[in-house]
Structures are given as C-alpha cells and as structure tokens.
Coordinates of C-alpha atoms in Angstrom, one line a residue:
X1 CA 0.0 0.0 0.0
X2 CA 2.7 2.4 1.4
X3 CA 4.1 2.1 -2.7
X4 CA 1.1 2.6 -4.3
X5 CA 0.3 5.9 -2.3
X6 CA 3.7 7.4 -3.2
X7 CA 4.1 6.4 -7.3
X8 CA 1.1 9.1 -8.1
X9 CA 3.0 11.8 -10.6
X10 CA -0.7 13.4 -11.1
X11 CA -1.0 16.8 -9.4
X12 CA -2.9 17.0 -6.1
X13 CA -4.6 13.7 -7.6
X14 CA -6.4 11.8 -5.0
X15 CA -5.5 8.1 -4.1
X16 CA -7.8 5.7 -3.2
X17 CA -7.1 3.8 0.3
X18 CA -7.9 0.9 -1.5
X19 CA -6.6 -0.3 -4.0
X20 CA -9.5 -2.0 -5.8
X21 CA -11.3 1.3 -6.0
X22 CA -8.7 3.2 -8.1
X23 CA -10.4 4.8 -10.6
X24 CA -8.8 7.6 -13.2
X25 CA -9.3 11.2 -12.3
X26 CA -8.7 14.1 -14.4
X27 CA -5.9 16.5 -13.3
X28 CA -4.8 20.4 -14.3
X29 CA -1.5 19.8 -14.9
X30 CA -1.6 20.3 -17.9
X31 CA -4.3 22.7 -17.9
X32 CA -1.9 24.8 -16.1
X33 CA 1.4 24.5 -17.4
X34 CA -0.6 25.8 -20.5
X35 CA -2.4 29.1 -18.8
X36 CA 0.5 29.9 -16.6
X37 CA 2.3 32.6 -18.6
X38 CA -1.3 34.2 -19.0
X39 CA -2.4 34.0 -15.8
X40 CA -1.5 35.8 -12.5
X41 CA -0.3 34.4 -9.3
X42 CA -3.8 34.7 -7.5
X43 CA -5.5 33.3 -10.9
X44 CA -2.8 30.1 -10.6
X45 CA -3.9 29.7 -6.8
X46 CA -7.9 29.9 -7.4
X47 CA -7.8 27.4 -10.4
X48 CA -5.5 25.0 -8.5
X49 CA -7.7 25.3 -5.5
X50 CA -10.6 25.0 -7.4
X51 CA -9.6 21.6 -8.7
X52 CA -8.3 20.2 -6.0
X53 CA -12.0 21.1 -4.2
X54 CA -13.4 19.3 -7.2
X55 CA -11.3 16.2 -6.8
X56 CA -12.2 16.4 -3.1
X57 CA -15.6 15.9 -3.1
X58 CA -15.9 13.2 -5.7
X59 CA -13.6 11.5 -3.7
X60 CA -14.5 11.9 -0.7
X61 CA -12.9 8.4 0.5
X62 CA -9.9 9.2 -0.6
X63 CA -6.5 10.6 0.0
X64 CA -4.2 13.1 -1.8
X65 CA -0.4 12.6 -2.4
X66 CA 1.0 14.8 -4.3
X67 CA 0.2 18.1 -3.1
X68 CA 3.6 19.8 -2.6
X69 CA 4.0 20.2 -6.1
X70 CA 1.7 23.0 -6.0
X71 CA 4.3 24.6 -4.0
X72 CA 6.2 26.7 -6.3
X73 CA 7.9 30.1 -6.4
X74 CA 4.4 31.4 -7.5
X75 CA 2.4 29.9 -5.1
X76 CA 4.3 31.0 -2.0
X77 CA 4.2 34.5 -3.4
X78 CA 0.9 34.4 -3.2
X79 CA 1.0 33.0 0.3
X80 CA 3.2 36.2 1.0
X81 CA 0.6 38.5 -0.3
X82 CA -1.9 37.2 2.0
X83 CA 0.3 37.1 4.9
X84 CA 0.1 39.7 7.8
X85 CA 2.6 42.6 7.1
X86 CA 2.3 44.0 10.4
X87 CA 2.2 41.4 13.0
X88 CA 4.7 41.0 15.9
X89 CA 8.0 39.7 14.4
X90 CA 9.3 35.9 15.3
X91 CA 12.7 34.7 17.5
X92 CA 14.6 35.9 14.3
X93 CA 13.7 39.3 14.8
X94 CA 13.1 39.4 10.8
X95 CA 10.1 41.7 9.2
X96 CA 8.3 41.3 6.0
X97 CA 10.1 44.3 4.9
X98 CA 13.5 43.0 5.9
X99 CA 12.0 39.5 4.1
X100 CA 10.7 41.5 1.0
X101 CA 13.7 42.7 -0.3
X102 CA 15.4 39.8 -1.6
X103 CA 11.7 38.1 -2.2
X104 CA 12.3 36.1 -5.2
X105 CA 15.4 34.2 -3.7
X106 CA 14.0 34.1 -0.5
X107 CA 11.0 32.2 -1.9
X108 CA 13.1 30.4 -4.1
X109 CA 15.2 28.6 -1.3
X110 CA 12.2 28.2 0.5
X111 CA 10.5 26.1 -2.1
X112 CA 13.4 23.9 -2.0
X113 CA 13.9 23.7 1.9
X114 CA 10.8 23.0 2.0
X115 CA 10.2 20.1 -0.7
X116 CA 13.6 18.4 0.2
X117 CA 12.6 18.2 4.2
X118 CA 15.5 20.2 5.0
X119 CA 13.1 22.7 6.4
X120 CA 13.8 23.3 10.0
X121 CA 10.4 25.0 11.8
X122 CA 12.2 27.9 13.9
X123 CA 10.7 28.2 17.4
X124 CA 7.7 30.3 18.4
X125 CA 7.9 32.9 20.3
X126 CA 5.7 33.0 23.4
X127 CA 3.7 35.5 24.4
X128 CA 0.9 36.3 26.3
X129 CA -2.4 38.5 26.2
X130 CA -5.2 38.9 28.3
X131 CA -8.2 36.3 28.8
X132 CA -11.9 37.0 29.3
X133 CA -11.7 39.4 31.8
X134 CA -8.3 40.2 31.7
X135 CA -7.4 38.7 34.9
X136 CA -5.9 35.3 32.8
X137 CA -3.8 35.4 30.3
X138 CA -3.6 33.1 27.2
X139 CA -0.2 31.9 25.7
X140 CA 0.5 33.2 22.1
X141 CA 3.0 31.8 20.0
X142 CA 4.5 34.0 17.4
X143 CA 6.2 32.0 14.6
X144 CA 8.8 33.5 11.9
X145 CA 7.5 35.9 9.2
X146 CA 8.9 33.1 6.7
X147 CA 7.4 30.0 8.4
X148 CA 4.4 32.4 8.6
X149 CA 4.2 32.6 4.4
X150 CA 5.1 28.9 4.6
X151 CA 2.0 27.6 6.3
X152 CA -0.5 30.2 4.4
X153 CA 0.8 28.5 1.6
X154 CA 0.2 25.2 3.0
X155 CA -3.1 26.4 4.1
X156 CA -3.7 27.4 1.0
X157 CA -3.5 23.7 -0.2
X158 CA -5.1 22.1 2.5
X159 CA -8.4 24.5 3.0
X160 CA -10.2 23.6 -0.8
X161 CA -10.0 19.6 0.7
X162 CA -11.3 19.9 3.6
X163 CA -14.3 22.6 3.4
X164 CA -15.2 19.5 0.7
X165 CA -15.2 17.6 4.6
X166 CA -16.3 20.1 7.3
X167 CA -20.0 20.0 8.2
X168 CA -22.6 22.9 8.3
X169 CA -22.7 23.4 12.2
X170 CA -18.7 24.4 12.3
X171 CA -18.6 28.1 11.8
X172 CA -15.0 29.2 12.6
X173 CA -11.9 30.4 10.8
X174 CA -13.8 29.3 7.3
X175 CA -13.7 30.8 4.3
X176 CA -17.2 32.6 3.8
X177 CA -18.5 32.1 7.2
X178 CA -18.7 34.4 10.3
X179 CA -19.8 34.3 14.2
X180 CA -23.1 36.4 12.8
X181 CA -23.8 33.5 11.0
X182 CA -23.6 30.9 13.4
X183 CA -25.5 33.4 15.9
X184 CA -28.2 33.9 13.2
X185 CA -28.6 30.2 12.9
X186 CA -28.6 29.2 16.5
X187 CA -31.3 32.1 17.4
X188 CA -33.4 30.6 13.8
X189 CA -33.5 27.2 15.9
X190 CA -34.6 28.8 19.0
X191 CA -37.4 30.4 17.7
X192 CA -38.7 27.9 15.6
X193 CA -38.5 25.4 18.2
X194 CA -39.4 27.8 20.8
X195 CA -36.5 27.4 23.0
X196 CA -35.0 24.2 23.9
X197 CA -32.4 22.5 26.5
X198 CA -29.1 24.1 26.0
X199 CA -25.8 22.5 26.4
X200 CA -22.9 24.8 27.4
X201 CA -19.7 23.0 27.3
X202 CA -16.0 24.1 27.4
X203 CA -12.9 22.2 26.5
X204 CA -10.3 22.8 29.0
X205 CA -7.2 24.5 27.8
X206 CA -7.8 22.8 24.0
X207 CA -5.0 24.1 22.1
X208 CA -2.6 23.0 24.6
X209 CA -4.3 19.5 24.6
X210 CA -4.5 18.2 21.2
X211 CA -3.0 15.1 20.9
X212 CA -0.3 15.5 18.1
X213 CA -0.2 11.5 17.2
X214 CA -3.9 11.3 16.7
X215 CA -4.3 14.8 14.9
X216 CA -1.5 13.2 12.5
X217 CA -3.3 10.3 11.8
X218 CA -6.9 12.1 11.2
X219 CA -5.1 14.5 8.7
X220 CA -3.5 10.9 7.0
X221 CA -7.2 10.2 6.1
X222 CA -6.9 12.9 3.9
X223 CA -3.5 14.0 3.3
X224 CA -0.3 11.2 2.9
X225 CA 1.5 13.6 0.6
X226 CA 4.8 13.2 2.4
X227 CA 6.0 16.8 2.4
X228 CA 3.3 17.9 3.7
X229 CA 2.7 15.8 6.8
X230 CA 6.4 16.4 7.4
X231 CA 5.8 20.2 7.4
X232 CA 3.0 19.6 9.9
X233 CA 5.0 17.5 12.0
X234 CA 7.4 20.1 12.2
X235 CA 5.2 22.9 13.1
X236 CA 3.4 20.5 15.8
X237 CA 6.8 19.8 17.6
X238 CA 8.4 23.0 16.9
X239 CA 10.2 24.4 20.0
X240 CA 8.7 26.9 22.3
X241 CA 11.2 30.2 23.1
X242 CA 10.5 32.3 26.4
X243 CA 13.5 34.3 28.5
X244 CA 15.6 32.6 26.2
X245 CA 14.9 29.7 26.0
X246 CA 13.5 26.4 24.6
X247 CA 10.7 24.4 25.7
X248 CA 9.1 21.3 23.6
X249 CA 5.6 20.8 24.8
X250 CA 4.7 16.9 24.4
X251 CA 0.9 17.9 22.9
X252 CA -1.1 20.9 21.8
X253 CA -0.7 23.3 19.0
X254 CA 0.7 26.5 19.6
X255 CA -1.9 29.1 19.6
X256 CA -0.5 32.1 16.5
X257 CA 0.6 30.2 13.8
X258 CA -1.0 30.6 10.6
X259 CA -2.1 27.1 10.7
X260 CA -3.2 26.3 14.0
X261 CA -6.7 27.0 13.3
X262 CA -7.4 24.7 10.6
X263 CA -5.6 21.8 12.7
X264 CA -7.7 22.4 15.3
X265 CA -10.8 22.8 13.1
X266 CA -9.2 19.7 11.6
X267 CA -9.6 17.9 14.9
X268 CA -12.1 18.9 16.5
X269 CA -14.1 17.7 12.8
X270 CA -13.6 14.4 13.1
X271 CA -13.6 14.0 17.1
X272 CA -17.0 16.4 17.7
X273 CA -19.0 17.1 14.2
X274 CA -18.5 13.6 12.7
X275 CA -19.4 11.7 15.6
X276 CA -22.3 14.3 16.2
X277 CA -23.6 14.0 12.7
X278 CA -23.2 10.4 11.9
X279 CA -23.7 8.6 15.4
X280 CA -25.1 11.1 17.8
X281 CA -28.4 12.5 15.8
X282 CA -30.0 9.4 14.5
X283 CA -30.0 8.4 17.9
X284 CA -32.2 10.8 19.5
X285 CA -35.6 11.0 20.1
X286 CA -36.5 14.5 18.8
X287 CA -34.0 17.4 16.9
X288 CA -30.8 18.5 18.4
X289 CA -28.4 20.6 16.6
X290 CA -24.8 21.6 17.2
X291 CA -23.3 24.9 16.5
X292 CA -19.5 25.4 16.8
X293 CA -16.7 28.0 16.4
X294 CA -13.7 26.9 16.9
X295 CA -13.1 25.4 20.1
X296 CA -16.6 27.0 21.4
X297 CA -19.4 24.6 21.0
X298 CA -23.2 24.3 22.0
X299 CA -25.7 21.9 21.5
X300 CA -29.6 22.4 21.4
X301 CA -32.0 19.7 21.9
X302 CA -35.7 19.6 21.9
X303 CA -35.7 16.7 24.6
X304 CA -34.8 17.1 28.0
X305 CA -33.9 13.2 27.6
X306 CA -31.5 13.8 24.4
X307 CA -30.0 16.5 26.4
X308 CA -29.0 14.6 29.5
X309 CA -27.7 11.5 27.4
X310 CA -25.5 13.9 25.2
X311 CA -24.3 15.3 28.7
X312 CA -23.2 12.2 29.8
X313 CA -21.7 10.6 26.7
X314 CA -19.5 13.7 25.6
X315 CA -16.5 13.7 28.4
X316 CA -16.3 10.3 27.3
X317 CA -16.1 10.5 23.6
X318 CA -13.7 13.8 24.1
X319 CA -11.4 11.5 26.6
X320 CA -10.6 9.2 24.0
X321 CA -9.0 11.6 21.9
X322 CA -7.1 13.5 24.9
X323 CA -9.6 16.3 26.0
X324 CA -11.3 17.1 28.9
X325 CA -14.5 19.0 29.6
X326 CA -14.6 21.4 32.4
X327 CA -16.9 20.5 34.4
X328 CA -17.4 23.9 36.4
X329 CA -18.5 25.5 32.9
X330 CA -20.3 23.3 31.6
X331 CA -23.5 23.5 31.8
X332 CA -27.3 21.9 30.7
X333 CA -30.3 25.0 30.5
X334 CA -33.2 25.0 30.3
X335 CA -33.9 27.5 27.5
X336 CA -37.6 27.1 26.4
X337 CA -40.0 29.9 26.0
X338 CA -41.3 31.3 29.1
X339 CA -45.0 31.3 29.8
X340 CA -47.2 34.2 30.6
X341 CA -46.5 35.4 33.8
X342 CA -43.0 33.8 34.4
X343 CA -41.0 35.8 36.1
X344 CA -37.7 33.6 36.2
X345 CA -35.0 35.2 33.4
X346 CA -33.0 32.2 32.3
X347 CA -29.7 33.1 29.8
X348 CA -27.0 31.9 28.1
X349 CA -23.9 33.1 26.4
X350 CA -22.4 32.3 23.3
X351 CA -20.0 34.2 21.1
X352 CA -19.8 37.4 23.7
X353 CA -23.5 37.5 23.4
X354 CA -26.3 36.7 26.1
X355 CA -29.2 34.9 24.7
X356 CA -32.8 35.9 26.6
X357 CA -36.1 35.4 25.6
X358 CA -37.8 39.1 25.5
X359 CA -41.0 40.5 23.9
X360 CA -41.3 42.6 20.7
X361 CA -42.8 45.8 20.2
X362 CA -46.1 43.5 19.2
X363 CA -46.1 41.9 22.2
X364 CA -44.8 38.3 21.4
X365 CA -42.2 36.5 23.0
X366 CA -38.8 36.4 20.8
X367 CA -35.1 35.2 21.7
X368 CA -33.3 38.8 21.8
X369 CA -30.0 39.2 22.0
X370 CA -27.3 41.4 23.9
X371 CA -23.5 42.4 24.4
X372 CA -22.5 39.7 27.4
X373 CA -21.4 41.4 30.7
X374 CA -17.6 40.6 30.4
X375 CA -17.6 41.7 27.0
X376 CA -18.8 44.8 27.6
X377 CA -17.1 45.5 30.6
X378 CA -13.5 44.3 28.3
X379 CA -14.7 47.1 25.6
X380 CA -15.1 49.5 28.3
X381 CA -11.8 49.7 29.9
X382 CA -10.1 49.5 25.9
X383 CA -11.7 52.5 25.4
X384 CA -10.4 53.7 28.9
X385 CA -7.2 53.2 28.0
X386 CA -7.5 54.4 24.2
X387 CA -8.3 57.9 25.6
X388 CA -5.9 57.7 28.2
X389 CA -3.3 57.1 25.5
X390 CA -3.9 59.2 23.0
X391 CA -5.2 62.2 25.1
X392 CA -1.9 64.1 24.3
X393 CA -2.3 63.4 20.4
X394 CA -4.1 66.1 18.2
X395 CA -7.7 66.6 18.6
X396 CA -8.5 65.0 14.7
X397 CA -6.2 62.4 15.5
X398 CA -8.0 61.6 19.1
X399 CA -11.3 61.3 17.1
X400 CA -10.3 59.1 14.0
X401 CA -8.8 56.6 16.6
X402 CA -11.8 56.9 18.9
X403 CA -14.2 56.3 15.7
X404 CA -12.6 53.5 14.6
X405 CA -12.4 51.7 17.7
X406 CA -16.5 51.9 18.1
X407 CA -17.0 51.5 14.2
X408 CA -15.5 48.2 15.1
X409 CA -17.2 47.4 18.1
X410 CA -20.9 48.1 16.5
X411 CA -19.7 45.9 13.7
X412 CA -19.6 43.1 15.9
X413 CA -22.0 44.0 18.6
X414 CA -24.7 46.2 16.3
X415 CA -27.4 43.2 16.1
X416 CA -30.7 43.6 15.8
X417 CA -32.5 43.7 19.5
X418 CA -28.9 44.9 20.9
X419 CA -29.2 48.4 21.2
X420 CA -28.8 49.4 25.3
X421 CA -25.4 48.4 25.0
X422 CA -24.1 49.7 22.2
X423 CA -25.5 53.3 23.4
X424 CA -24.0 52.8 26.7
X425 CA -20.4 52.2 25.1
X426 CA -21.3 55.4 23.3
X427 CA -22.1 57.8 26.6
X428 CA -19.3 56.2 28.2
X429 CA -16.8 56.8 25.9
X430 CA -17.8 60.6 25.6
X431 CA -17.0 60.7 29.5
X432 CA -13.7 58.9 29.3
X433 CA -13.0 61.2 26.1
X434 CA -13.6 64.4 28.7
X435 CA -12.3 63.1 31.5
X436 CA -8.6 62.6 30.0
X437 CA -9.0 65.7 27.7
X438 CA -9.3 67.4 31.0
X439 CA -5.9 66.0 32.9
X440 CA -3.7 66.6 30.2
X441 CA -2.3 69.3 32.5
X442 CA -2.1 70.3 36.2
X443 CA -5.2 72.5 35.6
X444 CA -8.7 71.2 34.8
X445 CA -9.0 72.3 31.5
X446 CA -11.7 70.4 29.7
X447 CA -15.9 71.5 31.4
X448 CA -18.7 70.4 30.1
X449 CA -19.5 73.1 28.1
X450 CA -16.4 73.3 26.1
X451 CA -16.2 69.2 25.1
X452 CA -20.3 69.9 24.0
X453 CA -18.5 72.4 21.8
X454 CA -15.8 70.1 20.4
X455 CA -18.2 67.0 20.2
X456 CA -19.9 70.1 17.6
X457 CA -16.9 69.6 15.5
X458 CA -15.6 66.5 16.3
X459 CA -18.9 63.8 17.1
X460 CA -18.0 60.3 18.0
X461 CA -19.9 57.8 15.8
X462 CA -23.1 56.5 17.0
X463 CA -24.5 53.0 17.4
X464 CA -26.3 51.2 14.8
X465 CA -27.7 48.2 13.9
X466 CA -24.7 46.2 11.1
X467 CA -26.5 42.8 11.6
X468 CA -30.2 42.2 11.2
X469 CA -30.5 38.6 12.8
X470 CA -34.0 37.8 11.5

C-alpha cells in the first residue's frame, strides 16, 4: 500500500485507500502549465484550488499525495501577499520588509527547503495576552514571518479539501462564514423550536491538549503527501522560546501560527462534528443541533432526555481523543420559551452574546440578544485606555482613533435587539474622552461646556444596527 500511495505523478490527484477502488481522475497539470504565462499568481492559486476542491468531493474516501507540487515560487508568493505585514516579528527578529527585499530568492530557497525536508520550523515565540476578563492570560506563540508565508501557503493547499469535509454546524476560521452567521442560525432554531435545553460546554485549555499523534493520523485520512505531513509534524513539535529559551511541549498546538486554526478545526471535525452527525443524531428522540466555532461549542435539543444522554456521553467521547470538559462550565439549560407570567429570566452566552427570551414591540415572545457582561465590561476599559493614551495626540487624530475603535465594536456587537449596550459604550466613551481631555495638564481644562462644543466639530460615531438577525 505504502508504494502505491507514493508512485502518483498526477498533481494534487487523490488516491484511493484501496486499491480496488482506483479509478482515473482528471488533473490540471496540464491545464496549467498551459495558462500559466497568461495568468496571474492569484488566478494560478484559485484554479488550483478550485480543482483540487473538485477532486475532493468526488472522492471523498480518498487521499491526496502529491500536493507539494503546488508549492512553487508562485504559489508561495501568493501566500506572501496574503500574509500579515504588520504582526509581531518571530525569534529571528526578521520583518516582511526586511523579508521582501530579496523576495524572489527568499521564496526560491524556500521552495526547496521545503520540498527536500530540510526545512527546520524555527521556534515560536511566546507570548501572552489577556483572557476574558483580563485577569488570565492566554499563551500566544508568534512564529517567523517566513514560516508564517510557509504555512499560508500550505493552508492554502489544505483548506479547498477539507471545506469538501467540514459540516454545516462548524462556523470558525472558514472561508465565507462568520460568528453572525452561526448566531443567526442558533437564534433561527430557537425560535422555531421555541426554546429548547441548551448544552454549554467548554474544552479545557484545548490548544494546549490536542493530541499531536492522533491529529497526525486524522489528517493521514486525507492528506499522505509526504511533504506535507512532514511540514505539519514540524510545526506540531516546533520548539517553544520564552527568557531565552526552549521548551518542547509533548501535545497541543501552539496558539499564532497561521495554521493552528485549521488543525484544530481539523480535529475537532472528526472528534465532535463527525461523531455528532453520523452517530449522535440518528439516535435521539427529537431534533438537536450543534453549532461550533472553533473550540466553542453548543448543542440544542428539543428533549430534556437527548440532552442529558448527550451530557453524559461527551466527556467520554472527548477523553478518548485526549480532551477534557470542564466541568465547572459546563452546563445543561433549560432554554424554552417562558410562559405568561414567568417571572424567572434564564440566559446563556455564546459568542460574547447573552441569549434571553424578551418581547417585541407586538407583544410576542422572541429570543433577543445582547453584548454579554464581560464583554462589555472588556470594551469598556479599551476604550479607557485608548483615551488615556492618546489624550496628548491632536484633537483630529484623538477622534479618528476613537471612531474607529467603536466603528469596530458596532460591527460586531450592532445586532438587531442589541441596542442598550451599544449606546451605553457610546455615553461612556464621551466621559472617558472628557475626562482625560481634562488632565492633560495640572489645571482642569476640559468643562462640560467646552467638550459639548468640540463634540460640535468633532462627534464620536453612533450606534447602529450592522447585523439584522432575522
């Protein structure tokens, strides 16, 4: 077997686990070595991906080989493109400016690095920034700007096979799909089934539990192209650098890197969605649907019953593959639609939103939505210390930073039914405006009066609604 999966010469052409079911596929080899003088790097990657989505789903059941021969000077340029120009810089200290200007040679040597497995993954860098309410912290690794344009370029091979794979209820880090989708689609089921028993569960410290044997061998269903599972083993035991020096973690992936998310998307796939699709559905008594992002999951049932089994059976089912549910935060709700009269508010929170059941303007009962407490509180002090930092800046300046940090906090949080919020961000950052306006020297020098003058001039952008949910 191991010689029939590594004699394919067709590009990014499938192989069939078994043998017997080899069947011929057609490629775009030869499609491409024909259009690539007329076509442009990004034209290249879209066709190739295109294709290779194609080949994916009609062969679902089987695995590709010879991938890394999409990974030529032109591809990894275009991997460059899309890489992050401005992000913290890895334990070489190198830019993407530094990087760009000897780009062609730099891409050159590492195409061949990386295709003759003399590619060593530098370290990451750790780092750390602030969790929830800003009390934790969460561990960041920060790879190389070049192993950053190496793994969007490997990305960029592996995405078009697997969105062929991922499921409808997995939301995060997907091309084309949002956390306003997966909100829209969780409050659709609520109200059509009005309400149901919620499942609240969280994955203890998931990133730094994945277990990098098993991921290997779930991404082997799909992938046994042997450059590129060597490029992901490299990444998965890649060194950790912090004071100086080097730590090897014996599981997890490092949260940062350009391809952590779709290896933990990968995971999570086959040890939640699958499992949940194929064996866990057609099992219960009455509808239950699963909603994910990321590592953030919840599960709606219309049966109490269904809910308790699924309570019960999922520690188990995550144990197997290495994880462990936290049992302090997870939770089982009852979430169906209150009855006249009922004064008991019951909520949930998903996606830095609170989920209650409220009335219209008509008068019927709805599942509303708002900013969740810590959230709120988190964009609160940010814009604390925005206007603390800038308060010495001039006055246009002060304003086009304070805009755009509420343009981008209505963007997310500017749903329909979530207005209170929003507004209260709005007054609030108005006072914390005036208040640091008015210590920028010994002397008070900032009333009332003369910031309602400014705000004339220079108004900070009001709430609105960016997401209609219904």
């Amino acid at each position: 077997m191991s010689e029939q999966l590594g004699t394919s010469d067709e590009v990014g052409e499938p192989v069939p686990r078994d043998p017997a079911e080899q069947r011929q596929l057609p490629t775009c080899g030869t499609l491409l070595g024909n259009m690539r003088i007329e076509m442009s790097g990004s034209q290249i990657v879209s066709t190739v991906q295109q294709r290779i989505a194609k080949l994916a789903n009609e062969a679902r059941d089987m695995s590709f080989t010879s991938l890394n021969r999409y990974l030529t000077v032109e591809w990894l340029r275009e991997a460059y493109h899309l890489t992050r120009k401005d992000g913290a810089v890895g334990v070489d200290g190198q830019t993407a400016t530094q990087y760009e200007k000897n780009l062609t040679a730099n891409l050159e040597a590492l195409k061949e690095r990386s295709q003759s497995g003399t590619y060593v993954a530098p370290p990451v860098r750790r780092t750390y920034i602030p969790k929830g309410s800003g009390k934790e912290l969460r561990p960041l690794g920060i790879p190389s700007f070049e192993d950053k344009v190496l793994q969007r370029s490997v990305c960029m091979l592996l995405e078009p096979i697997y969105e062929q794979d991922f499921y409808d209820c997995s939301y995060g880090f997907r091309p084309g799909r949002s956390q306003h989708q997966c909100v829209r689609a969780i409050r659709d089921v609520l109200y059509a089934n009005k309400g149901g028993h919620v499942i609240e569960v969280d994955i203890r410290k998931y990133f730094d539990t994945i277990d990098k044997t098993q991921l290997q061998e779930l991404i082997s269903k799909r992938v046994r192209d042997g450059v590129i599972k060597r490029l992901i083993g490299k990444w998965l035991n890649a060194g950790i650098m912090e004071k100086g020096e080097i730590s090897y973690a014996e599981s997890g992936t490092p949260q940062g890197g350009v391809v952590s998310p779709l290896m933990a998307n990968i995971y999570l796939h086959y040890v939640l969605d699958e499992w949940f699709v194929n064996e866990v559905q057609p099992r219960m008594k009455a509808e239950a649907h699963l909603f994910r992002f990321a590592d953030d999951f919840l599960v709606i049932c219309k049966s109490e019953h269904d809910a308790n089994s699924i309570m019960e059976v999922i520690p188990k089912r995550f144990g197997k593959f290495g994880l462990a549910i936290h049992p302090d935060k997870t939770r089982l709700i009852d979430f169906r639609r209150p009855y006249n009269g009922q004064q008991t508010v019951v909520t949930f929170n998903f996606l830095g939103f609170t989920f209650y059941w409220g009335k219209t303007q008509a008068g019927w009962m709805t599942t509303k939505l708002c900013t969740a407490k810590d959230r709120q509180k988190r964009s609160l002090r940010k814009l604390w210390t925005k206007c603390r930092e800038i308060r010495h800046l001039p006055m246009k300046e002060q304003w086009k930073k304070l805009n755009q940090s509420l343009r981008g906090h209505y963007n997310y949080y500017g749903v329909s039914f979530n207005h209170r919020q929003p507004n209260r961000l709005w007054h609030q950052a108005e006072r914390y405006w005036r208040f640091w306006l008015d210590r920028r020297s010994q002397k008070p020098s900032m009333p009332w009066e003369r910031f309602e003058q400014l705000l004339e001039v220079y108004p900070l952008v009001r709430p609105k609604v960016a997401v209609a949910l219904f």
